[in-house]
Coordinates of C-alpha atoms in Angstrom, one line a residue:
Chain A
M27 CA 94.0 107.6 142.3
S28 CA 93.6 104.2 141.2
D29 CA 93.0 103.3 137.7
K30 CA 89.4 102.0 138.6
N31 CA 88.3 105.4 140.1
R32 CA 89.9 107.3 137.1
P33 CA 87.2 108.9 134.9
P34 CA 87.4 107.7 131.5
E35 CA 89.7 109.9 129.2
P36 CA 87.9 111.8 126.5
H37 CA 87.6 109.8 123.3
F38 CA 88.3 111.2 120.0
D39 CA 85.0 109.4 118.8
D40 CA 82.9 111.4 121.2
Y41 CA 83.5 114.6 119.3
V42 CA 82.1 116.1 116.2
P43 CA 84.9 118.0 114.0
I44 CA 83.9 121.4 113.0
E45 CA 84.3 121.7 109.4
T46 CA 84.3 125.7 109.6
V47 CA 83.7 127.3 112.7
S48 CA 82.1 130.8 112.7
L49 CA 82.8 132.6 116.0
R50 CA 82.0 136.1 116.6
E51 CA 84.6 138.1 118.5
G52 CA 83.0 139.5 121.7
S53 CA 80.2 136.6 121.8
T54 CA 79.9 134.3 124.5
L55 CA 80.4 130.6 123.7
N56 CA 77.5 128.5 124.6
F57 CA 79.4 125.2 123.9
D58 CA 83.0 123.9 124.9
L59 CA 85.5 123.9 122.3
Y60 CA 88.0 121.1 122.0
L61 CA 91.3 120.5 120.4
F62 CA 92.9 117.1 119.1
L63 CA 96.6 116.5 120.0
P64 CA 97.7 114.1 117.5
R65 CA 101.1 113.5 119.1
N66 CA 99.2 112.3 122.3
E67 CA 96.2 111.2 120.8
K68 CA 94.1 113.2 123.1
V69 CA 91.1 115.5 122.9
V70 CA 91.5 118.4 125.3
R71 CA 89.1 121.1 126.1
W72 CA 90.4 124.4 125.1
L73 CA 87.6 126.9 125.9
R74 CA 84.8 126.3 128.2
A75 CA 81.1 127.3 127.5
G76 CA 80.7 130.8 129.2
V77 CA 84.1 132.3 127.8
V78 CA 83.9 135.4 125.8
F79 CA 85.7 134.7 122.5
G80 CA 88.0 137.6 121.9
P81 CA 90.9 138.6 119.3
L82 CA 93.3 137.0 121.5
H83 CA 91.8 133.6 121.0
T84 CA 91.7 134.3 117.2
Q85 CA 95.4 135.2 117.3
K86 CA 96.3 132.0 119.3
L87 CA 94.6 129.9 116.8
Q88 CA 96.4 131.5 114.1
Q89 CA 99.7 131.2 115.8
V90 CA 99.4 127.5 115.8
G91 CA 98.0 127.0 112.3
N92 CA 94.3 127.2 112.9
P93 CA 94.1 123.7 114.2
Q94 CA 90.9 121.5 113.6
L95 CA 88.4 122.2 116.4
F96 CA 85.9 119.9 117.8
V97 CA 82.8 120.1 119.8
S98 CA 81.5 117.1 122.0
K99 CA 78.4 115.3 120.3
D100 CA 76.0 116.4 123.0
Q101 CA 76.7 120.3 122.3
V102 CA 76.2 120.0 118.5
A103 CA 72.9 121.7 118.7
A104 CA 74.4 124.7 120.7
Y105 CA 77.3 124.9 118.1
E106 CA 74.8 124.8 115.1
A107 CA 72.9 127.7 116.7
C108 CA 76.1 129.7 117.3
K109 CA 77.1 129.1 113.7
A110 CA 73.8 130.2 112.3
E111 CA 73.9 133.4 114.2
A112 CA 77.6 134.0 113.0
R113 CA 76.5 133.4 109.5
K114 CA 73.7 135.9 109.7
A115 CA 76.1 138.6 111.0
L116 CA 78.8 137.6 108.4
G117 CA 77.2 140.0 105.8
S118 CA 76.7 143.1 107.8
A119 CA 79.3 143.2 110.7
G120 CA 83.1 143.5 110.5
N121 CA 83.7 141.7 113.7
V122 CA 83.2 138.1 112.6
T123 CA 86.2 135.8 112.4
I124 CA 85.8 132.7 110.3
I125 CA 88.3 130.1 111.5
K126 CA 88.9 127.3 109.3
G127 CA 90.1 123.9 110.4
T128 CA 92.7 121.9 108.8
A129 CA 90.1 119.9 106.7
P130 CA 91.4 120.2 103.2
E131 CA 91.2 123.6 101.3
K132 CA 91.6 124.1 97.5
S133 CA 95.1 125.3 98.0
S134 CA 96.3 122.1 99.6
V135 CA 95.3 119.9 96.5
I136 CA 98.6 118.8 94.9
V137 CA 97.7 117.9 91.3
K138 CA 100.3 118.5 88.6
G139 CA 100.3 117.6 85.0
T140 CA 97.9 118.4 82.4
T141 CA 96.0 115.1 82.0
P142 CA 93.4 114.6 84.6
I143 CA 93.9 111.6 86.8
K144 CA 90.9 109.4 87.1
I145 CA 90.3 107.7 90.5
F146 CA 87.5 105.4 90.5
G147 CA 86.2 107.2 87.5
R148 CA 86.3 110.6 89.2
A149 CA 88.5 113.3 87.6
I150 CA 90.8 114.4 90.5
E151 CA 91.3 117.9 89.0
K152 CA 87.7 118.4 88.6
E153 CA 87.0 117.5 92.2
A154 CA 89.9 119.6 93.4
E155 CA 88.4 122.7 92.1
K156 CA 85.5 122.3 94.4
A157 CA 85.3 122.8 98.1
P158 CA 84.4 119.5 99.6
V159 CA 80.7 118.9 100.1
I160 CA 80.2 117.0 103.2
K161 CA 77.0 115.2 103.9
K162 CA 75.9 115.3 107.6
D163 CA 73.9 112.9 109.8
Q164 CA 71.4 113.7 112.4
S165 CA 73.8 114.5 114.9
G166 CA 75.7 116.8 112.7
A167 CA 78.8 114.4 112.3
P168 CA 79.8 113.8 108.4
A169 CA 78.0 111.0 106.9
P170 CA 80.5 107.9 106.3
R171 CA 82.0 107.8 102.9
I172 CA 82.1 104.6 101.0
K173 CA 84.6 105.6 98.4
V174 CA 88.0 107.1 98.7
D175 CA 88.3 110.3 96.7
V176 CA 90.1 113.5 96.5
D177 CA 89.2 114.7 99.9
F178 CA 90.9 111.6 101.4
I179 CA 93.9 112.2 99.3
N180 CA 94.1 115.8 100.3
V181 CA 94.0 115.1 103.9
A182 CA 96.8 112.4 103.5
I183 CA 98.9 114.9 101.5
A184 CA 98.5 117.6 104.1
A185 CA 99.3 115.1 107.0
I186 CA 102.4 113.7 105.2
R187 CA 103.7 117.3 104.5
S188 CA 103.2 118.6 108.0
V189 CA 104.6 115.5 109.7
F190 CA 107.9 115.6 107.7
L191 CA 108.1 119.4 108.0
S192 CA 107.6 119.1 111.8
I193 CA 109.7 116.2 112.5
C194 CA 112.4 116.3 109.7
K195 CA 112.2 120.1 108.9
T196 CA 111.9 119.0 105.4
E197 CA 109.7 120.3 102.7
L198 CA 108.3 117.7 100.3
T199 CA 107.2 117.9 96.7
L200 CA 104.5 115.3 95.9
Q201 CA 104.2 114.1 92.3
S202 CA 100.8 113.3 91.0
P203 CA 99.0 110.4 92.5
K204 CA 99.0 107.3 90.3
P205 CA 96.3 104.6 90.4
R206 CA 97.8 101.3 91.5
T207 CA 97.9 98.6 89.1
A208 CA 98.9 94.9 89.2
T209 CA 102.4 95.6 87.9
S210 CA 103.1 99.0 89.5
T211 CA 106.4 99.2 91.6
A212 CA 108.4 101.8 93.2
P213 CA 110.8 103.3 90.8
F214 CA 113.5 102.5 93.4
P215 CA 114.6 99.6 95.5
V216 CA 112.6 99.7 98.8
N217 CA 114.6 98.6 101.8
I218 CA 112.4 99.6 104.6
A219 CA 108.6 100.3 104.6
S220 CA 106.0 100.9 107.2
F221 CA 102.3 100.2 107.0
V222 CA 99.2 100.8 108.9
D223 CA 95.8 99.3 108.3
L224 CA 92.8 101.5 107.5
N225 CA 89.8 100.0 109.0
S226 CA 86.3 101.5 109.3
G227 CA 82.8 100.7 108.7
T228 CA 83.0 101.6 105.0
I229 CA 86.4 101.2 103.7
R230 CA 89.3 98.8 104.5
G231 CA 92.8 98.8 103.3
T232 CA 96.5 99.4 104.2
V233 CA 98.7 102.5 103.8
G234 CA 102.5 102.3 103.3
L235 CA 105.5 104.5 103.4
C236 CA 108.4 103.0 101.3
F237 CA 111.9 104.1 101.5
P238 CA 115.1 103.3 99.7
G239 CA 117.8 102.7 102.6
L240 CA 119.7 106.0 102.1
T241 CA 116.7 108.2 101.9
Y242 CA 115.4 106.6 105.2
L243 CA 118.8 107.2 106.9
N244 CA 118.9 110.7 105.8
L245 CA 115.3 111.5 107.0
L246 CA 116.1 109.8 110.4
S247 CA 119.1 111.8 110.8
A248 CA 117.2 115.1 110.0
A249 CA 114.5 113.9 112.6
T250 CA 117.0 113.1 115.4
G251 CA 119.9 115.1 114.8
L252 CA 122.1 111.7 114.9
S253 CA 124.2 110.4 112.2
F254 CA 123.2 107.1 110.8
S255 CA 125.2 105.2 108.1
Q256 CA 123.7 101.7 108.2
L257 CA 120.2 100.5 108.3
N258 CA 119.6 98.0 111.1
D259 CA 117.2 96.8 113.7
N260 CA 118.0 99.4 116.2
I261 CA 116.9 102.3 113.9
A262 CA 114.3 100.7 111.7
L263 CA 111.4 101.5 114.2
G264 CA 111.7 105.2 112.9
A265 CA 109.8 104.2 109.9
G266 CA 107.0 103.0 112.0
E267 CA 107.2 106.3 114.0
F268 CA 106.9 108.4 110.7
M269 CA 103.9 106.4 109.8
Y270 CA 102.3 106.7 113.2
H271 CA 102.7 110.4 113.2
I272 CA 101.1 110.7 109.8
F273 CA 98.1 108.3 110.6
S274 CA 97.5 110.4 113.9
A275 CA 97.8 113.7 112.0
A276 CA 95.3 112.5 109.3
R277 CA 92.9 110.8 111.3
P278 CA 90.9 113.9 112.7
G279 CA 91.0 115.4 109.2
L280 CA 89.6 112.2 107.7
A281 CA 86.9 112.3 110.3
A282 CA 85.9 115.7 109.4
V283 CA 85.4 114.7 105.7
G284 CA 83.5 111.5 106.7
Y285 CA 86.2 108.9 107.0
S286 CA 86.0 107.6 110.3
I287 CA 89.1 105.4 110.7
D288 CA 89.8 103.1 113.6
R289 CA 92.9 103.5 115.5
A290 CA 95.7 101.1 114.6
V291 CA 99.4 100.6 115.3
P292 CA 101.9 100.6 112.3
F293 CA 104.3 97.8 111.5
L294 CA 107.3 97.7 109.4
V295 CA 109.2 95.5 107.0
M296 CA 112.8 95.4 106.1
G297 CA 114.5 93.5 103.2
E298 CA 116.9 93.8 100.3
D299 CA 114.5 95.1 97.7
I300 CA 110.9 94.8 99.0
S301 CA 108.0 94.5 96.5
V302 CA 104.9 96.1 98.1
R303 CA 102.9 95.2 95.0
Q304 CA 101.4 92.1 96.6
I305 CA 101.1 93.5 100.0
L306 CA 98.4 96.1 99.5
P307 CA 95.1 95.7 97.8
E308 CA 95.6 96.6 94.1
R309 CA 93.1 99.4 94.0
G310 CA 94.2 102.7 95.3
F311 CA 97.1 105.3 94.6
N312 CA 100.8 105.7 94.7
F313 CA 102.5 109.0 95.5
L314 CA 106.2 109.6 94.5
I315 CA 107.7 112.0 96.8
N316 CA 110.8 114.1 96.6
S317 CA 112.6 115.6 99.6
A318 CA 116.1 116.8 100.1
S319 CA 116.9 113.5 101.7
G320 CA 115.9 111.6 98.6
Q321 CA 112.8 110.0 96.9
F322 CA 110.3 107.9 98.8
Q323 CA 106.9 106.6 98.0
F324 CA 103.5 106.8 99.9
E325 CA 100.9 104.0 98.8
I326 CA 97.3 103.7 99.6
G327 CA 95.8 100.3 98.9
I328 CA 92.0 100.0 99.6
K329 CA 88.9 98.1 99.2
T330 CA 85.7 100.0 99.5
G331 CA 82.1 99.6 100.3
V332 CA 82.7 96.7 102.8
Chain B
M30 CA 125.1 103.1 122.0
A31 CA 123.6 105.5 119.7
V32 CA 119.7 105.0 119.5
A33 CA 117.2 107.4 118.3
I34 CA 114.2 108.0 120.4
F35 CA 111.0 106.5 119.0
P36 CA 108.2 107.4 121.9
N37 CA 105.5 105.4 120.3
S38 CA 107.2 102.1 120.3
S39 CA 107.2 99.5 123.3
Y40 CA 110.2 98.1 124.6
F41 CA 111.3 95.8 127.3
I42 CA 114.4 96.4 129.2
A43 CA 117.1 93.9 130.3
F44 CA 119.6 94.6 132.7
G45 CA 122.5 92.4 133.8
G46 CA 126.0 91.0 133.2
S47 CA 126.0 87.3 132.6
P48 CA 126.4 86.0 128.9
V49 CA 123.8 83.2 129.6
F50 CA 121.1 85.9 130.4
F51 CA 121.9 88.0 127.4
E52 CA 121.8 85.1 125.1
E53 CA 118.4 84.1 126.4
I54 CA 117.2 87.8 126.0
R55 CA 118.4 87.7 122.5
L56 CA 116.6 84.4 121.8
A57 CA 113.4 85.6 123.6
S58 CA 113.2 88.6 121.5
L59 CA 113.2 86.5 118.4
R60 CA 110.6 84.1 119.9
H61 CA 108.2 86.6 121.2
Q62 CA 108.9 89.3 118.6
A63 CA 109.6 91.6 121.4
R64 CA 112.0 94.7 121.3
I65 CA 114.3 94.3 124.3
Y66 CA 116.7 97.1 125.1
A67 CA 119.6 95.3 126.6
C68 CA 121.8 97.1 129.0
R69 CA 125.2 95.9 130.3
S70 CA 126.0 98.8 132.6
Q71 CA 124.3 100.9 135.1
S72 CA 124.9 104.0 132.9
E73 CA 123.2 102.1 129.9
F74 CA 120.4 101.2 132.1
L75 CA 119.7 104.7 133.2
E76 CA 120.1 105.8 129.7
A77 CA 117.4 103.3 128.6
L78 CA 114.9 104.4 131.2
S79 CA 115.4 108.0 130.0
I80 CA 114.6 107.0 126.5
V81 CA 112.0 104.3 126.9
N82 CA 109.2 106.0 128.5
S83 CA 106.8 103.0 128.7
P84 CA 108.6 99.7 129.2
T85 CA 106.4 96.9 128.7
G86 CA 108.5 94.9 131.2
L87 CA 111.9 94.8 132.8
F88 CA 114.2 91.8 133.3
F89 CA 117.0 92.0 135.6
D90 CA 120.0 89.6 135.9
G91 CA 121.6 88.8 139.4
I92 CA 122.7 92.1 140.2
D93 CA 122.4 93.9 143.3
L94 CA 120.5 97.1 142.3
S95 CA 121.2 100.2 144.0
E96 CA 118.4 102.2 145.7
K97 CA 118.5 104.7 142.9
D98 CA 117.9 102.1 140.4
L99 CA 114.9 100.8 142.2
A100 CA 113.7 104.5 142.7
V101 CA 113.7 104.8 139.0
C102 CA 111.9 101.6 138.4
A103 CA 109.4 102.7 141.0
I104 CA 108.7 105.8 139.2
E105 CA 108.3 104.1 135.9
S106 CA 105.8 101.5 137.4
T107 CA 103.8 103.6 139.6
E108 CA 103.9 107.4 138.5
L109 CA 103.6 106.5 134.9
K110 CA 101.2 103.7 135.5
F111 CA 102.5 101.6 132.7
S112 CA 102.4 98.0 132.3
P113 CA 103.7 95.2 134.6
L114 CA 107.1 95.3 135.9
C115 CA 109.1 92.1 136.0
L116 CA 112.1 91.7 138.3
I117 CA 114.2 88.6 137.9
T118 CA 117.0 88.8 140.2
E119 CA 118.7 86.4 142.4
K120 CA 118.5 88.6 145.4
G121 CA 114.8 89.1 145.2
R122 CA 113.5 92.4 146.4
E123 CA 110.4 91.4 148.5
D124 CA 109.8 95.0 150.0
F125 CA 110.0 96.3 146.4
N126 CA 107.5 93.7 145.3
A127 CA 105.2 94.4 147.9
N128 CA 105.2 98.2 148.0
K129 CA 105.5 98.9 144.3
Q130 CA 103.2 96.1 142.9
A131 CA 106.0 94.7 140.9
R132 CA 105.9 91.1 139.9
T133 CA 109.2 89.4 141.0
K134 CA 110.4 86.1 139.9
V135 CA 113.5 85.0 141.7
L136 CA 115.8 82.7 140.1
A137 CA 118.7 80.6 141.5
K138 CA 122.2 82.0 141.5
N139 CA 123.9 81.3 138.2
A140 CA 120.6 80.1 136.7
N141 CA 121.0 78.1 133.6
S142 CA 119.6 78.8 130.0
E143 CA 116.5 76.8 130.5
A144 CA 115.6 78.4 133.7
W145 CA 115.9 81.7 132.1
R146 CA 114.0 80.7 129.0
T147 CA 111.2 79.3 131.3
A148 CA 110.9 82.4 133.4
I149 CA 110.9 84.7 130.4
D150 CA 108.4 82.7 128.5
E151 CA 106.2 82.6 131.7
F152 CA 106.4 86.3 132.1
M153 CA 105.4 86.9 128.6
M154 CA 102.5 84.6 128.8
S155 CA 101.4 86.3 132.0
L156 CA 100.6 89.5 129.9
V157 CA 98.1 87.7 127.8
P158 CA 94.5 87.7 129.0
P159 CA 93.4 84.4 130.3
K160 CA 91.5 82.0 128.0
L161 CA 92.7 83.9 124.8
D162 CA 94.5 80.9 123.7
Q163 CA 91.4 78.6 124.4
I164 CA 89.5 80.9 122.0
I165 CA 91.9 80.8 119.3
L166 CA 92.3 77.0 119.8
D167 CA 88.6 76.4 119.5
S168 CA 88.1 78.6 116.6
T169 CA 91.1 77.2 114.8
N170 CA 90.3 73.7 115.4
S171 CA 86.7 74.0 114.4
I172 CA 87.3 75.8 110.9
V173 CA 90.7 75.7 109.6
P174 CA 91.0 71.9 108.9
R175 CA 87.8 72.2 106.8
F176 CA 89.8 74.6 104.5
L177 CA 93.0 72.4 104.7
P178 CA 92.0 68.9 105.4
G179 CA 95.4 67.5 105.8
L180 CA 96.1 69.6 108.9
K181 CA 96.4 68.0 112.3
T182 CA 94.8 69.6 115.5
F183 CA 96.4 72.7 117.0
K184 CA 97.9 73.0 120.4
S185 CA 98.9 76.0 122.6
V186 CA 102.5 76.9 122.7
S187 CA 104.6 79.6 124.5
Y188 CA 105.8 81.4 121.5
I189 CA 105.7 82.2 117.7
M190 CA 106.2 79.2 115.4
E191 CA 109.8 78.8 114.4
H192 CA 111.1 79.1 110.9
P193 CA 107.9 80.2 109.2
D194 CA 108.5 81.4 105.5
Y195 CA 105.2 83.3 105.0
V196 CA 103.1 85.3 107.2
L197 CA 99.5 86.6 106.9
G198 CA 98.4 89.5 109.0
F199 CA 95.2 90.9 110.0
S200 CA 94.6 94.0 112.2
I201 CA 91.7 93.9 114.5
S202 CA 90.2 97.1 116.1
A203 CA 87.6 97.9 118.8
G204 CA 87.9 101.3 119.8
D205 CA 91.1 101.9 121.8
V206 CA 91.8 98.1 121.8
I207 CA 93.9 96.9 118.8
G208 CA 94.6 93.4 118.0
Q209 CA 97.3 91.7 115.9
F210 CA 96.4 88.3 114.3
R211 CA 99.4 86.7 112.6
A212 CA 99.2 83.3 110.8
W213 CA 102.7 81.7 110.4
V214 CA 103.0 79.4 107.4
K215 CA 105.5 76.9 106.1
W216 CA 104.6 77.3 102.4
D217 CA 106.0 74.2 100.9
E218 CA 104.5 72.1 103.7
I219 CA 101.0 73.5 103.1
C220 CA 101.5 73.1 99.3
K221 CA 102.1 69.4 99.7
M222 CA 98.6 69.1 101.2
L223 CA 97.3 70.9 98.1
P224 CA 98.8 68.8 95.4
D225 CA 96.3 70.1 92.7
L226 CA 97.0 73.8 93.1
P227 CA 100.0 75.7 91.6
R228 CA 102.8 76.0 94.3
N229 CA 104.0 79.4 93.0
R230 CA 104.5 81.6 96.1
S231 CA 103.2 84.7 94.4
G232 CA 100.2 82.7 92.9
D233 CA 96.6 83.3 94.1
K234 CA 95.2 79.9 94.6
V235 CA 97.1 78.7 97.7
L236 CA 97.3 82.2 99.1
D237 CA 93.4 82.7 98.6
L238 CA 92.8 79.5 100.3
L239 CA 95.0 80.6 103.3
K240 CA 93.5 83.9 103.4
E241 CA 90.1 82.7 103.4
S242 CA 90.7 80.2 106.1
M243 CA 92.5 82.6 108.3
N244 CA 89.9 85.2 107.7
T245 CA 87.0 83.0 108.6
C246 CA 89.2 81.7 111.7
A247 CA 89.7 85.4 112.8
G248 CA 86.1 86.0 112.3
L249 CA 85.1 83.0 114.7
I250 CA 87.5 84.5 117.4
V251 CA 86.0 88.0 116.9
Q252 CA 82.5 86.4 117.2
A253 CA 83.5 84.6 120.4
I254 CA 84.7 87.8 122.0
L255 CA 81.7 89.7 120.9
R256 CA 79.5 87.1 122.7
I257 CA 81.4 88.1 125.9
H258 CA 81.7 91.8 125.2
P259 CA 78.8 92.7 122.7
D260 CA 79.4 96.3 122.9
C261 CA 83.1 96.4 121.8
K262 CA 82.5 97.0 118.3
M263 CA 85.3 94.7 117.2
R264 CA 86.2 94.3 113.5
I265 CA 88.8 92.7 111.3
G266 CA 90.8 94.5 108.7
L267 CA 92.0 93.3 105.4
P268 CA 94.9 90.7 105.3
T269 CA 98.5 91.6 104.3
G270 CA 100.9 88.9 103.3
F271 CA 104.5 88.8 103.5
D272 CA 106.9 86.4 101.8
L273 CA 109.4 86.0 104.7
L274 CA 112.1 84.7 102.1
K275 CA 112.1 88.1 100.5
V276 CA 111.0 90.3 103.4
P277 CA 112.9 88.7 106.4
K278 CA 112.0 91.3 108.8
I279 CA 108.4 92.2 109.9
E280 CA 107.7 93.9 113.3
S281 CA 104.9 96.0 114.8
I282 CA 106.1 99.3 116.7
K283 CA 104.0 98.1 119.7
Y284 CA 104.5 94.8 121.4
F285 CA 101.3 92.8 121.3
P286 CA 101.2 90.2 124.2
S287 CA 100.0 87.2 122.3
A288 CA 98.7 83.8 122.8
H289 CA 100.1 81.2 120.3
I290 CA 99.0 78.1 118.8
L291 CA 100.7 75.6 116.5
E292 CA 99.5 72.7 114.4
E293 CA 100.8 69.5 115.5
G294 CA 102.7 68.7 112.4
G295 CA 104.3 72.2 112.8
R296 CA 103.2 73.6 109.5
L297 CA 100.9 76.5 110.6
G298 CA 100.9 78.7 113.6
I299 CA 98.7 81.4 114.8
S300 CA 99.5 84.3 117.1
L301 CA 96.9 86.7 118.5
G302 CA 97.4 89.6 120.9
F303 CA 95.7 92.8 122.0
I304 CA 96.7 96.0 123.5
D305 CA 94.9 99.2 124.8
L306 CA 96.2 102.2 123.4
N307 CA 95.3 104.2 126.5
H308 CA 97.0 101.5 128.7
R309 CA 93.9 100.4 130.4
P310 CA 93.5 96.5 131.4
I311 CA 92.6 94.4 128.3
F312 CA 89.0 92.9 128.4
D313 CA 88.3 90.1 130.7
L314 CA 87.7 86.9 128.6
S315 CA 87.4 84.5 131.5
A316 CA 83.6 84.1 130.8
Y317 CA 84.5 82.4 127.7
S318 CA 82.9 79.0 126.9
K319 CA 83.0 77.1 123.6
V320 CA 80.2 77.2 121.2
E321 CA 80.1 74.9 118.1
P322 CA 79.7 76.8 114.9
E323 CA 76.5 76.3 113.3
G324 CA 75.8 75.0 109.9
D325 CA 78.5 74.8 107.1
I326 CA 81.6 77.0 106.6
E327 CA 80.6 80.5 107.4
F328 CA 82.3 83.2 105.3
L329 CA 82.5 86.1 107.6

């Protein structure tokens, strides 16, 4: 089939993320259920309307870590009706399965220390105690956010952790996010960093992953199974790949909480001791990350309300 | 050659034997900011094809390719329906060209550096949508000298400005189409045009002026594209600036086939390219015609 005749591929923006899906085992789906594959950036249909949702489906979802599910925009009404029915049944029947997507949960909030960190005037610890309240527009999609808050950070943290766990088999410990200031720098010399632009109707900015050379080489070795002793052009692209995976993993989750970020391509920089202070917008956050491969930093620089 | 696999990155593959060819490939990778995977033997070539799953283009020196190699190329170009294939070989391959929709440029035996350079530059420019360079030129000439009055007019060139020491970048997005706008700057030369402003490279004044001029310029370019494709929902991100004296290496993981323009004094250059992340053809800009900006400087 030539490219001209090929039907357009399903596009992520045509689907509405499901914050919490209520599906009754034994009930017949009256809408199609979709999954987003971050590695390929593709939306694929998982179950067709008409399929009887059963325990095997629940089990399958649990096996793959309860991924975010989506419905197409034209089937939101059918989904809402199904959800309402399931909620009614929740109080009485024992055969209701609540499947949570990967939208941030309370347990995924990583905030240490006793002093609440204020981000744009909002105490992050206080926010973290509450489940996210997502405003919806008429189509059922989350209303666009104009400020970056704890929900955004939770999704970013979850994406960073899952990417390094799946690619490098490395558990990460994230220190408390710190607001960016005009003078804040990484506590180590940064030799390689990758960035991706955040562009949406409401927020704009850049996020960066900043590595000391040795940490990067260790992480790359863990990811590829190859041994690298020197940072050079041939292997620098891996920094962009890490960022690409994080961005792809975070995008659906961000959409689910109201941050509809455009697709983007990471770029990377190399140097002796890179200062990212002037590269990113001043407002935002820095996270210091500890891993078995060494420390590195994740930076979010944003400008909101544009 | 130990190379980690980076599946989301775009490469070119160069395969050949002559030193002249490889020197030109090396220089071309710098001129075009393209990552070219250079192979000097058949085994390296096959290894490259197994690693690089979506070559943006292929360059071949004067080597008689085996049928096996060609079969692999055919699979890459047709089954995976990836980007254009360029064969540069003294023997030509007319059948291959006709049947596999490859674009072939045949060079003379023992082609010299200049012939290689021209052929590679022409190939790189053939990946850019027609009239994109004209859109950039018209937008830049109409607005940038109003911010920086000492600048001369801009002209189209085949590759990125040489020896810049500062770069400002903007990302542009329109659904699956992503754009990369880069302004290449010779900082001291620009500062000479602005004697009233402090020359500090990390200072705000000169940088602010550059940011505003490039932001407005990028805005005009996007406006021009939106006039042709009003539904593409194109928008511009925030600028990121890099002092290339401190950060000598900056590279995107994808290759953006870009149109390039340069100020006649060689002090400021602009590159802009687009890719479609789903490998569909980039929008058609051939309907472009110049529209004079209205009123005074427009901050977009």
